[in-house]
Tab-separated table of C-alpha atoms and ligand atoms in Angstrom:
chain	number	residue	atom	x	y	z
A	289	MET	CA	-14.413	8.977	77.601
A	290	ASN	CA	-16.058	12.021	75.790
A	291	ILE	CA	-13.740	13.160	73.028
A	292	ILE	CA	-14.373	16.427	71.218
A	293	VAL	CA	-12.671	16.247	67.736
A	294	THR	CA	-12.673	19.703	65.957
A	295	GLY	CA	-12.139	19.825	62.303
A	296	GLY	CA	-13.427	16.164	62.062
A	297	ALA	CA	-15.089	16.707	58.599
A	298	GLY	CA	-11.778	17.506	56.962
A	299	PHE	CA	-8.993	15.196	55.839
A	300	ILE	CA	-6.922	14.097	58.883
A	301	GLY	CA	-9.694	14.709	61.358
A	302	SER	CA	-12.153	12.334	59.597
A	303	ASN	CA	-9.493	9.596	59.273
A	304	PHE	CA	-8.798	10.057	63.003
A	305	ILE	CA	-12.598	9.763	63.902
A	306	TYR	CA	-12.763	6.422	61.953
A	307	TYR	CA	-9.515	5.269	63.523
A	308	MET	CA	-10.877	6.075	67.047
A	309	LEU	CA	-14.287	4.539	66.569
A	310	LYS	CA	-12.719	1.273	65.437
A	311	LYS	CA	-9.964	1.389	68.128
A	312	HIS	CA	-11.836	2.613	71.177
A	313	PRO	CA	-15.566	1.659	70.596
A	314	ALA	CA	-16.386	2.447	74.269
A	315	ASP	CA	-15.402	6.249	73.703
A	316	ARG	CA	-17.931	8.847	72.619
A	317	ILE	CA	-16.807	11.112	69.801
A	318	ILE	CA	-18.297	14.526	69.293
A	319	CYS	CA	-17.181	16.160	65.989
A	320	VAL	CA	-17.254	20.022	66.017
A	321	ASP	CA	-16.761	21.404	62.511
A	322	LYS	CA	-17.707	24.711	60.917
A	323	LEU	CA	-17.988	22.950	57.461
A	324	THR	CA	-15.880	25.480	55.542
A	325	TYR	CA	-15.005	24.666	51.901
A	326	ALA	CA	-12.688	21.893	53.183
A	327	GLY	CA	-15.293	20.215	55.471
A	328	ASN	CA	-17.557	17.650	53.912
A	329	LEU	CA	-20.417	15.721	55.777
A	330	GLU	CA	-20.257	13.030	53.107
A	331	THR	CA	-16.779	12.182	54.466
A	332	LEU	CA	-18.368	11.246	57.763
A	333	GLU	CA	-21.302	9.178	56.345
A	334	GLY	CA	-19.805	6.060	57.819
A	335	ALA	CA	-19.721	7.568	61.252
A	336	MET	CA	-23.221	9.196	61.420
A	337	GLU	CA	-24.911	5.905	61.993
A	338	LYS	CA	-22.828	5.119	65.174
A	339	LYS	CA	-24.569	5.685	68.498
A	340	ASN	CA	-21.443	6.915	70.009
A	341	PHE	CA	-20.805	9.597	67.357
A	342	LYS	CA	-22.333	13.088	67.209
A	343	PHE	CA	-21.822	15.875	64.759
A	344	ILE	CA	-22.214	19.538	65.639
A	345	ARG	CA	-21.780	22.274	63.169
A	346	ALA	CA	-19.948	25.188	64.948
A	347	ASP	CA	-17.073	27.610	64.615
A	348	ILE	CA	-14.252	27.026	67.095
A	349	ALA	CA	-13.849	30.856	67.280
A	350	ASP	CA	-17.388	31.342	68.488
A	351	ARG	CA	-17.014	31.501	72.161
A	352	LYS	CA	-20.640	31.401	73.141
A	353	MET	CA	-21.130	28.323	70.997
A	354	VAL	CA	-17.983	26.547	72.169
A	355	TYR	CA	-18.887	27.153	75.826
A	356	SER	CA	-22.321	25.738	75.381
A	357	ILE	CA	-20.978	22.635	73.678
A	358	PHE	CA	-18.576	21.988	76.550
A	359	GLU	CA	-21.288	22.481	79.055
A	360	ARG	CA	-23.698	20.009	77.354
A	361	GLU	CA	-21.113	17.365	76.112
A	362	LYS	CA	-18.684	17.529	79.057
A	363	PRO	CA	-15.618	16.379	77.062
A	364	ASP	CA	-12.667	14.634	78.829
A	365	ILE	CA	-10.431	15.150	75.900
A	366	VAL	CA	-10.323	17.751	73.122
A	367	VAL	CA	-8.306	17.004	69.937
A	368	ASN	CA	-8.030	20.175	67.805
A	369	PHE	CA	-7.634	19.601	64.066
A	370	ALA	CA	-9.879	22.512	63.015
A	371	ALA	CA	-7.734	24.879	60.955
A	372	GLU	CA	-7.413	26.689	57.698
A	373	SER	CA	-4.693	24.372	56.326
A	374	HIS	CA	-3.724	25.415	52.806
A	375	VAL	CA	-0.526	27.471	52.338
A	376	ASP	CA	-1.526	28.967	48.915
A	377	ARG	CA	-4.791	30.197	50.441
A	378	SER	CA	-2.993	31.821	53.308
A	379	ILE	CA	-0.779	33.625	50.886
A	380	ASP	CA	-3.833	34.848	48.965
A	381	ASN	CA	-5.719	35.931	52.048
A	382	PRO	CA	-4.292	35.557	55.611
A	383	GLU	CA	-7.041	36.839	57.837
A	384	ILE	CA	-9.224	33.832	58.233
A	385	PHE	CA	-5.953	31.811	59.218
A	386	LEU	CA	-5.482	34.114	62.103
A	387	GLN	CA	-9.256	34.045	63.099
A	388	THR	CA	-9.503	30.094	63.137
A	389	ASN	CA	-6.003	29.058	63.750
A	390	VAL	CA	-5.078	31.539	66.505
A	391	ILE	CA	-8.354	32.839	67.920
A	392	GLY	CA	-10.130	29.549	67.458
A	393	THR	CA	-7.450	27.737	69.541
A	394	SER	CA	-7.511	30.426	72.282
A	395	VAL	CA	-11.305	29.988	72.600
A	396	LEU	CA	-10.928	26.099	72.904
A	397	LEU	CA	-8.176	26.621	75.568
A	398	ASP	CA	-10.364	28.979	77.501
A	399	ALA	CA	-13.204	26.534	77.379
A	400	CYS	CA	-10.848	23.762	78.669
A	401	ARG	CA	-9.833	26.033	81.560
A	402	LYS	CA	-13.452	27.004	82.363
A	403	TYR	CA	-14.911	23.470	82.354
A	404	GLY	CA	-11.882	21.338	83.138
A	405	ILE	CA	-10.299	18.733	80.921
A	406	ASP	CA	-8.128	15.786	81.257
A	407	ARG	CA	-6.176	16.521	77.999
A	408	TYR	CA	-6.219	19.181	75.312
A	409	HIS	CA	-4.224	18.031	72.206
A	410	GLN	CA	-3.089	20.455	69.552
A	411	VAL	CA	-2.631	19.005	66.005
A	412	SER	CA	0.225	21.181	64.804
A	413	THR	CA	2.666	20.883	61.777
A	414	ASP	CA	6.327	20.624	60.979
A	415	GLU	CA	5.884	23.905	59.005
A	416	VAL	CA	6.332	25.857	62.289
A	417	TYR	CA	10.081	25.043	61.993
A	418	GLY	CA	10.388	26.689	58.703
A	419	ASP	CA	12.711	24.918	56.164
A	420	LEU	CA	15.987	23.165	55.741
A	421	PRO	CA	18.368	23.483	52.860
A	422	LEU	CA	18.495	20.989	50.140
A	423	ASN	CA	22.227	20.593	50.452
A	424	ARG	CA	22.188	19.597	54.164
A	425	PRO	CA	20.575	16.094	54.265
A	426	ASP	CA	22.029	15.584	57.645
A	427	LEU	CA	19.690	18.224	59.188
A	428	PHE	CA	16.321	17.359	60.801
A	429	PHE	CA	13.586	19.135	62.682
A	430	THR	CA	13.744	18.165	66.395
A	431	GLU	CA	11.254	19.326	69.196
A	432	ASP	CA	14.000	21.830	70.150
A	433	THR	CA	14.440	23.418	66.727
A	434	ASN	CA	13.427	27.115	66.746
A	435	LEU	CA	10.138	28.188	65.503
A	436	LYS	CA	10.831	30.162	62.147
A	437	THR	CA	7.752	30.325	59.910
A	438	SER	CA	7.521	31.152	56.319
A	439	SER	CA	3.840	31.640	55.400
A	440	PRO	CA	0.842	33.162	57.050
A	441	TYR	CA	-0.474	29.549	57.544
A	442	SER	CA	2.607	28.423	59.346
A	443	ALA	CA	2.741	31.627	61.376
A	444	SER	CA	-0.760	31.079	62.582
A	445	LYS	CA	-0.064	27.505	63.505
A	446	ALA	CA	3.137	28.545	65.383
A	447	GLY	CA	0.962	31.279	67.257
A	448	ALA	CA	-1.426	28.592	68.253
A	449	ASP	CA	1.300	26.295	69.497
A	450	LEU	CA	2.731	29.139	71.639
A	451	LEU	CA	-0.640	29.760	73.139
A	452	VAL	CA	-1.033	26.071	74.082
A	453	MET	CA	2.377	26.181	75.715
A	454	ALA	CA	1.481	29.252	77.559
A	455	TYR	CA	-1.724	27.765	78.880
A	456	HIS	CA	0.143	24.803	80.129
A	457	ARG	CA	2.754	26.880	81.868
A	458	THR	CA	0.460	29.622	83.248
A	459	TYR	CA	-2.790	27.680	84.016
A	460	ASN	CA	-1.294	24.183	84.344
A	461	LEU	CA	-3.581	23.105	81.540
A	462	PRO	CA	-2.918	19.377	80.559
A	463	THR	CA	-1.899	19.874	76.916
A	464	THR	CA	0.131	18.004	74.352
A	465	ILE	CA	1.165	19.172	70.906
A	466	SER	CA	2.032	16.998	67.888
A	467	ARG	CA	3.986	18.386	64.854
A	468	CYS	CA	3.563	16.109	61.891
A	469	SER	CA	5.028	16.115	58.424
A	470	ASN	CA	2.913	16.058	55.285
A	471	ASN	CA	-0.024	13.435	55.315
A	472	TYR	CA	-1.554	11.727	52.389
A	473	GLY	CA	-4.490	9.156	52.043
A	474	PRO	CA	-8.175	9.017	51.630
A	475	TYR	CA	-10.323	12.170	51.912
A	476	HIS	CA	-7.468	14.567	51.020
A	477	PHE	CA	-8.913	17.740	49.757
A	478	PRO	CA	-7.813	18.091	46.015
A	479	GLU	CA	-6.158	21.488	46.546
A	480	LYS	CA	-3.151	19.655	48.021
A	481	LEU	CA	-0.343	18.149	45.875
A	482	ILE	CA	-1.122	14.447	45.852
A	483	PRO	CA	-4.948	14.527	45.378
A	484	LEU	CA	-4.634	17.424	42.911
A	485	MET	CA	-2.182	15.546	40.722
A	486	ILE	CA	-4.198	12.365	40.817
A	487	ILE	CA	-7.363	14.158	39.842
A	488	ASN	CA	-5.822	16.314	37.083
A	489	ALA	CA	-4.008	13.199	35.737
A	490	LEU	CA	-7.287	11.265	35.573
A	491	SER	CA	-8.841	14.096	33.692
A	492	ASP	CA	-5.636	14.550	31.318
A	493	LYS	CA	-5.300	17.985	32.673
A	494	LYS	CA	-1.830	19.638	33.119
A	495	LEU	CA	-0.035	18.921	36.277
A	496	PRO	CA	1.220	22.290	37.677
A	497	VAL	CA	4.580	21.735	39.544
A	498	TYR	CA	5.827	24.798	41.292
A	499	GLY	CA	9.307	26.113	40.589
A	500	ASP	CA	11.801	23.466	39.786
A	501	GLY	CA	9.922	20.615	41.455
A	502	LYS	CA	12.797	19.814	43.668
A	503	ASN	CA	11.255	21.003	46.998
A	504	VAL	CA	11.182	18.139	49.443
A	505	ARG	CA	8.391	16.995	51.632
A	506	ASP	CA	8.422	14.218	54.269
A	507	TRP	CA	5.199	12.113	53.534
A	508	LEU	CA	3.345	10.000	55.999
A	509	TYR	CA	0.352	7.947	55.471
A	510	VAL	CA	-2.547	9.420	57.340
A	511	GLU	CA	-3.341	6.473	59.564
A	512	ASP	CA	0.184	6.573	60.866
A	513	HIS	CA	-0.438	10.095	62.049
A	514	CYS	CA	-3.842	9.064	63.616
A	515	ARG	CA	-2.087	6.213	65.536
A	516	ALA	CA	0.574	8.636	66.768
A	517	ILE	CA	-2.076	11.087	68.113
A	518	ASP	CA	-3.871	8.234	69.912
A	519	LEU	CA	-0.646	7.012	71.541
A	520	ILE	CA	0.047	10.566	72.749
A	521	LEU	CA	-3.386	10.811	74.177
A	522	GLN	CA	-2.690	7.447	76.003
A	523	LYS	CA	0.966	7.731	77.019
A	524	GLY	CA	2.232	11.231	76.034
A	525	ARG	CA	3.667	13.447	78.783
A	526	VAL	CA	1.624	16.602	79.531
A	527	GLY	CA	3.279	19.756	78.484
A	528	GLU	CA	5.325	18.048	75.787
A	529	VAL	CA	5.703	18.372	72.104
A	530	TYR	CA	6.070	15.330	69.814
A	531	ASN	CA	7.377	15.476	66.298
A	532	VAL	CA	5.627	12.864	63.872
A	533	GLY	CA	7.351	11.738	60.585
A	534	GLY	CA	8.450	8.526	58.990
A	535	HIS	CA	11.684	9.571	57.277
A	536	ASN	CA	10.123	9.414	53.930
A	537	GLU	CA	11.516	12.442	52.037
A	538	ARG	CA	10.620	12.999	48.355
A	539	ALA	CA	11.093	15.764	45.825
A	540	ASN	CA	7.708	16.951	44.550
A	541	ILE	CA	8.649	16.035	41.013
A	542	GLU	CA	9.352	12.402	42.138
A	543	VAL	CA	5.908	12.235	43.742
A	544	VAL	CA	4.213	13.619	40.651
A	545	LYS	CA	6.082	11.097	38.330
A	546	THR	CA	5.137	8.219	40.676
A	547	ILE	CA	1.489	9.149	40.445
A	548	LEU	CA	1.668	9.490	36.465
A	549	LYS	CA	3.399	6.000	36.423
A	550	GLU	CA	0.729	4.310	38.610
A	551	LEU	CA	-1.965	5.738	36.533
A	552	GLY	CA	-0.239	4.909	33.149
A	553	LYS	CA	-0.264	8.554	32.068
A	554	SER	CA	2.423	10.419	30.147
A	555	GLU	CA	4.975	12.858	31.824
A	556	ASP	CA	4.078	15.367	29.016
A	557	LEU	CA	1.252	16.280	31.348
A	558	ILE	CA	3.753	17.905	33.722
A	559	GLU	CA	3.839	21.740	33.537
A	560	TYR	CA	6.453	23.709	35.523
A	561	VAL	CA	4.730	26.970	36.773
A	562	SER	CA	5.851	29.987	38.727
A	563	ASP	CA	6.775	29.206	42.341
A	564	ARG	CA	4.891	29.577	45.570
A	565	LYS	CA	5.878	32.848	47.345
A	566	GLY	CA	8.205	32.019	50.329
A	567	HIS	CA	8.194	28.456	49.298
A	568	ASP	CA	9.793	26.199	51.912
A	569	ARG	CA	12.602	24.065	50.321
A	570	ARG	CA	12.870	20.986	52.595
A	571	TYR	CA	10.937	19.562	55.508
A	572	ALA	CA	12.450	16.612	57.379
A	573	ILE	CA	11.294	15.287	60.855
A	574	ASP	CA	13.419	13.660	63.442
A	575	PRO	CA	10.815	11.243	65.067
A	576	ALA	CA	13.305	9.933	67.712
A	577	LYS	CA	11.332	11.251	70.592
A	578	ILE	CA	7.975	9.617	69.833
A	579	GLN	CA	9.749	6.392	68.694
A	580	GLN	CA	11.745	6.122	71.863
A	581	GLU	CA	9.228	7.335	74.496
A	582	LEU	CA	6.034	5.901	73.047
A	583	GLY	CA	7.202	3.183	70.736
A	584	TRP	CA	5.438	4.798	67.727
A	585	GLN	CA	6.733	3.486	64.147
A	586	PRO	CA	5.102	4.297	60.881
A	587	GLU	CA	3.569	1.214	59.319
A	588	THR	CA	2.771	2.101	55.807
A	589	LYS	CA	5.603	2.453	53.315
A	590	PHE	CA	5.283	5.185	50.684
A	591	GLU	CA	5.036	2.704	47.718
A	592	ASP	CA	1.995	1.025	49.467
A	593	GLY	CA	0.484	4.156	50.823
A	594	ILE	CA	0.484	5.932	47.432
A	595	HIS	CA	-0.877	2.798	45.747
A	596	LYS	CA	-3.767	2.629	48.326
A	597	THR	CA	-4.409	6.383	47.971
A	598	ILE	CA	-4.620	6.272	44.123
A	599	GLN	CA	-6.949	3.268	44.261
A	600	TRP	CA	-9.129	5.164	46.806
A	601	TYR	CA	-9.468	8.128	44.486
A	602	LEU	CA	-10.301	5.674	41.628
A	603	GLU	CA	-13.021	4.035	43.730
A	604	HIS	CA	-14.442	7.259	45.241
A	605	ARG	CA	-14.980	9.469	42.104
A	606	ASP	CA	-18.364	10.628	43.506
A	607	TRP	CA	-16.627	12.143	46.535
A	608	TRP	CA	-14.160	14.181	44.599
A	609	MET	CA	-16.326	14.930	41.614
A	610	GLY	CA	-18.804	16.569	44.142
A	611	ILE	CA	-15.896	18.776	45.244
A	612	ILE	CA	-14.647	19.824	41.989
A	613	SER	CA	-17.992	20.668	40.457
A	614	GLY	CA	-18.686	23.393	43.077
A	615	ASP	CA	-16.641	26.596	44.104
A	616	TYR	CA	-13.374	24.569	43.508
A	617	GLN	CA	-13.400	25.707	39.763
A	618	SER	CA	-13.064	29.387	40.609
A	619	TYR	CA	-10.448	28.571	43.344
A	620	TYR	CA	-8.514	26.702	40.661
A	621	GLU	CA	-8.742	29.545	38.140
A	622	ARG	CA	-7.657	32.086	40.722
A	623	MET	CA	-4.761	30.023	41.829
A	624	TYR	CA	-3.485	28.670	38.562
A	625	ASP	CA	-4.523	30.648	35.534
A	626	SER	CA	-2.199	33.467	36.566
A	627	ARG	CA	0.817	31.388	37.123
A	628	ALA	CA	3.481	31.700	34.324
A	629	ILE	CA	4.643	28.512	32.661
A	630	LEU	CA	8.327	27.816	33.197
A	631	GLU	CA	10.646	26.238	30.627
A	632	TYR	CA	12.580	23.810	33.001
A	633	ALA	CA	14.250	20.985	31.261
A	634	LYS	CA	12.532	17.817	32.236
A	635	ILE	CA	14.281	16.236	35.221
B	186	NAD	P1	-8.557	20.135	56.200
B	186	NAD	O1	-8.342	21.623	55.595
B	186	NAD	O2	-8.734	19.020	55.408
B	186	NAD	O3	-9.687	20.258	57.329
B	186	NAD	C1	-9.794	21.180	58.215
B	186	NAD	C2	-11.273	21.159	58.810
B	186	NAD	O4	-11.391	22.111	59.776
B	186	NAD	C3	-12.405	21.155	57.832
B	186	NAD	O5	-13.369	20.158	58.153
B	186	NAD	C4	-13.067	22.601	58.153
B	186	NAD	O6	-14.505	22.576	57.955
B	186	NAD	C5	-12.718	22.654	59.597
B	186	NAD	N1	-12.669	24.101	60.014
B	186	NAD	C6	-12.015	25.049	59.571
B	186	NAD	N2	-12.212	26.259	60.234
B	186	NAD	C7	-12.863	25.850	61.257
B	186	NAD	C8	-13.459	26.567	62.342
B	186	NAD	N3	-13.360	28.006	62.496
B	186	NAD	N4	-14.262	25.938	63.285
B	186	NAD	C9	-14.485	24.643	63.102
B	186	NAD	N5	-14.023	23.945	62.078
B	186	NAD	C10	-13.151	24.584	61.210
B	186	NAD	O7	-7.214	20.082	57.069
B	186	NAD	P2	-6.284	18.772	57.375
B	186	NAD	O8	-5.287	18.600	56.233
B	186	NAD	O9	-7.113	17.703	57.711
B	186	NAD	O10	-5.467	19.275	58.599
B	186	NAD	C11	-5.984	19.115	59.918
B	186	NAD	C12	-5.031	19.648	60.961
B	186	NAD	O11	-3.759	19.043	60.903
B	186	NAD	C13	-4.821	21.175	60.798
B	186	NAD	O12	-4.671	21.705	62.045
B	186	NAD	C14	-3.347	21.216	60.009
B	186	NAD	O13	-2.640	22.365	60.400
B	186	NAD	C15	-2.716	19.920	60.660
B	186	NAD	N6	-1.696	19.264	59.807
B	186	NAD	C16	-1.954	18.850	58.511
B	186	NAD	C17	-1.071	18.257	57.806
B	186	NAD	C18	-1.385	17.720	56.376
B	186	NAD	O14	-0.473	17.242	55.686
B	186	NAD	N7	-2.573	17.915	55.912
B	186	NAD	C19	0.174	17.882	58.344
B	186	NAD	C20	0.360	18.231	59.696
B	186	NAD	C21	-0.631	18.889	60.379
B	187	DAU	O1	4.107	19.757	56.410
B	187	DAU	C1	2.806	19.692	56.858
B	187	DAU	C2	1.940	20.570	55.951
B	187	DAU	O2	1.727	19.920	54.726
B	187	DAU	C3	0.614	20.885	56.646
B	187	DAU	O3	0.762	21.645	57.755
B	187	DAU	C4	-0.361	21.743	55.648
B	187	DAU	O4	-1.553	21.833	56.204
B	187	DAU	C5	-0.474	20.943	54.399
B	187	DAU	O5	-1.307	21.540	53.431
B	187	DAU	C6	0.903	20.591	53.809
B	187	DAU	O6	1.514	21.810	53.278
B	187	DAU	P1	2.409	21.861	51.976
B	187	DAU	O7	2.529	23.281	51.446
B	187	DAU	O8	3.672	21.109	52.060
B	187	DAU	O9	1.466	20.991	51.101
B	187	DAU	P2	0.883	21.168	49.631
B	187	DAU	O10	0.180	19.843	49.139
B	187	DAU	O11	0.247	22.506	49.373
B	187	DAU	O12	2.231	21.335	48.756
B	187	DAU	C7	3.144	20.188	48.718
B	187	DAU	C8	4.356	20.599	47.810
B	187	DAU	O13	3.842	20.591	46.576
B	187	DAU	C9	4.914	22.088	48.083
B	187	DAU	O14	6.373	22.075	47.972
B	187	DAU	C10	4.116	22.879	47.062
B	187	DAU	C11	4.029	21.884	45.890
B	187	DAU	N1	2.833	21.967	44.969
B	187	DAU	C12	1.627	22.095	45.585
B	187	DAU	C13	0.508	22.279	44.757
B	187	DAU	C14	-0.943	22.351	45.372
B	187	DAU	C15	3.063	22.063	43.555
B	187	DAU	O15	4.165	21.972	43.111
B	187	DAU	N2	1.903	22.277	42.858
B	187	DAU	C16	0.671	22.291	43.439
B	187	DAU	O16	-0.290	22.537	42.523
């Protein structure tokens, strides 16, 4: 099988590439990535030496380039991870989110129509369902929950999902979609909650918790997500959506305190800051469909996954030091220097 993995130089895409190279050594993986601020070739160092791996730097929204890649590489499968993925950046400047997440997806779908494909898989997110109230722990997102987005990021991902469904219905394109909850693990870019808090704590910098810190996310170790996508490629039904999540809901403040405890750092580092605009309160996935149809189960418990993740950041300082020494500093100042500090009682 020739498998194009877009966005493979980012967090989940790179973990997926390592997973697939190990699990399916007879397949050929072609990573297509624009190498935005979030893409890092160092992340793929361990794949570059493999004969069945190839890296191509390209923008998925560049039609001419994408068509020439399809013509040359003749993919059987396309797994689209490429996206602008950070909610705060989408609030700051939505345009590139539409360009990559919507237009980029449409170009890939057109290429699949033109050249033929066994499967196009769209890596989507639980954020397309909007949020759930904190006082209704009985509610979960199912595949039938209405799309009801909150941020330009989630709106662009929902737009892409709708296109994928339309291409399946109208052109009979063999598509699948997965909507996963928050991932964590190695190679997670330090603009996101868990790696940002680990790195700040290691540098004895303040840990900026948005609002009251009670927003809930449903955390899944990245390898469990990769295994779910592989299963969907093998056994998933064409035209279907599969939710992926491990029933592992945590309030942000709990996650931050767990990280501080693991690192032996003081909770005095926590600083409550002004909230994200439109901040989703709670995400919670009902994974019954993928469990019952495909037999998927999460394998890594949060306590083990967070420990492994922290160890990884301790052992890979060069990887993240390289990132935070570049444009990241000006990003951090832009995002955090203007946030007011809130006087919440410690929880
Ligand atoms: P990431 O930001 O770490 O990586 C994105 C990658 O896409 C980078 O390598 C970047 O260079 C590349 N890219 C961006 N624009 C591109 C373009 N126009 N053409 C080609 N490549 C481009 O993102 P991530 O956290 O690994 O997320 C991957 C996918 O999974 C995204 O589609 C995201 O919406 C989805 N997702 C993420 C999570 C999560 O918790 N991180 C959860 C569910 C779904
Ligand atoms: O649910 C899946 C989504 O998870 C993916 O689709 C997105 O690509 C991914 O970025 C992630 O979105 P979130 O907005 O949930 O992740 P983030 O790490 O940005 O924030 C997690 C929570 O932590 C959220 O409630 C906001 C809060 N937060 C985040 C940062 C960066 C803070 O309190 N302080 C921070 O500095």
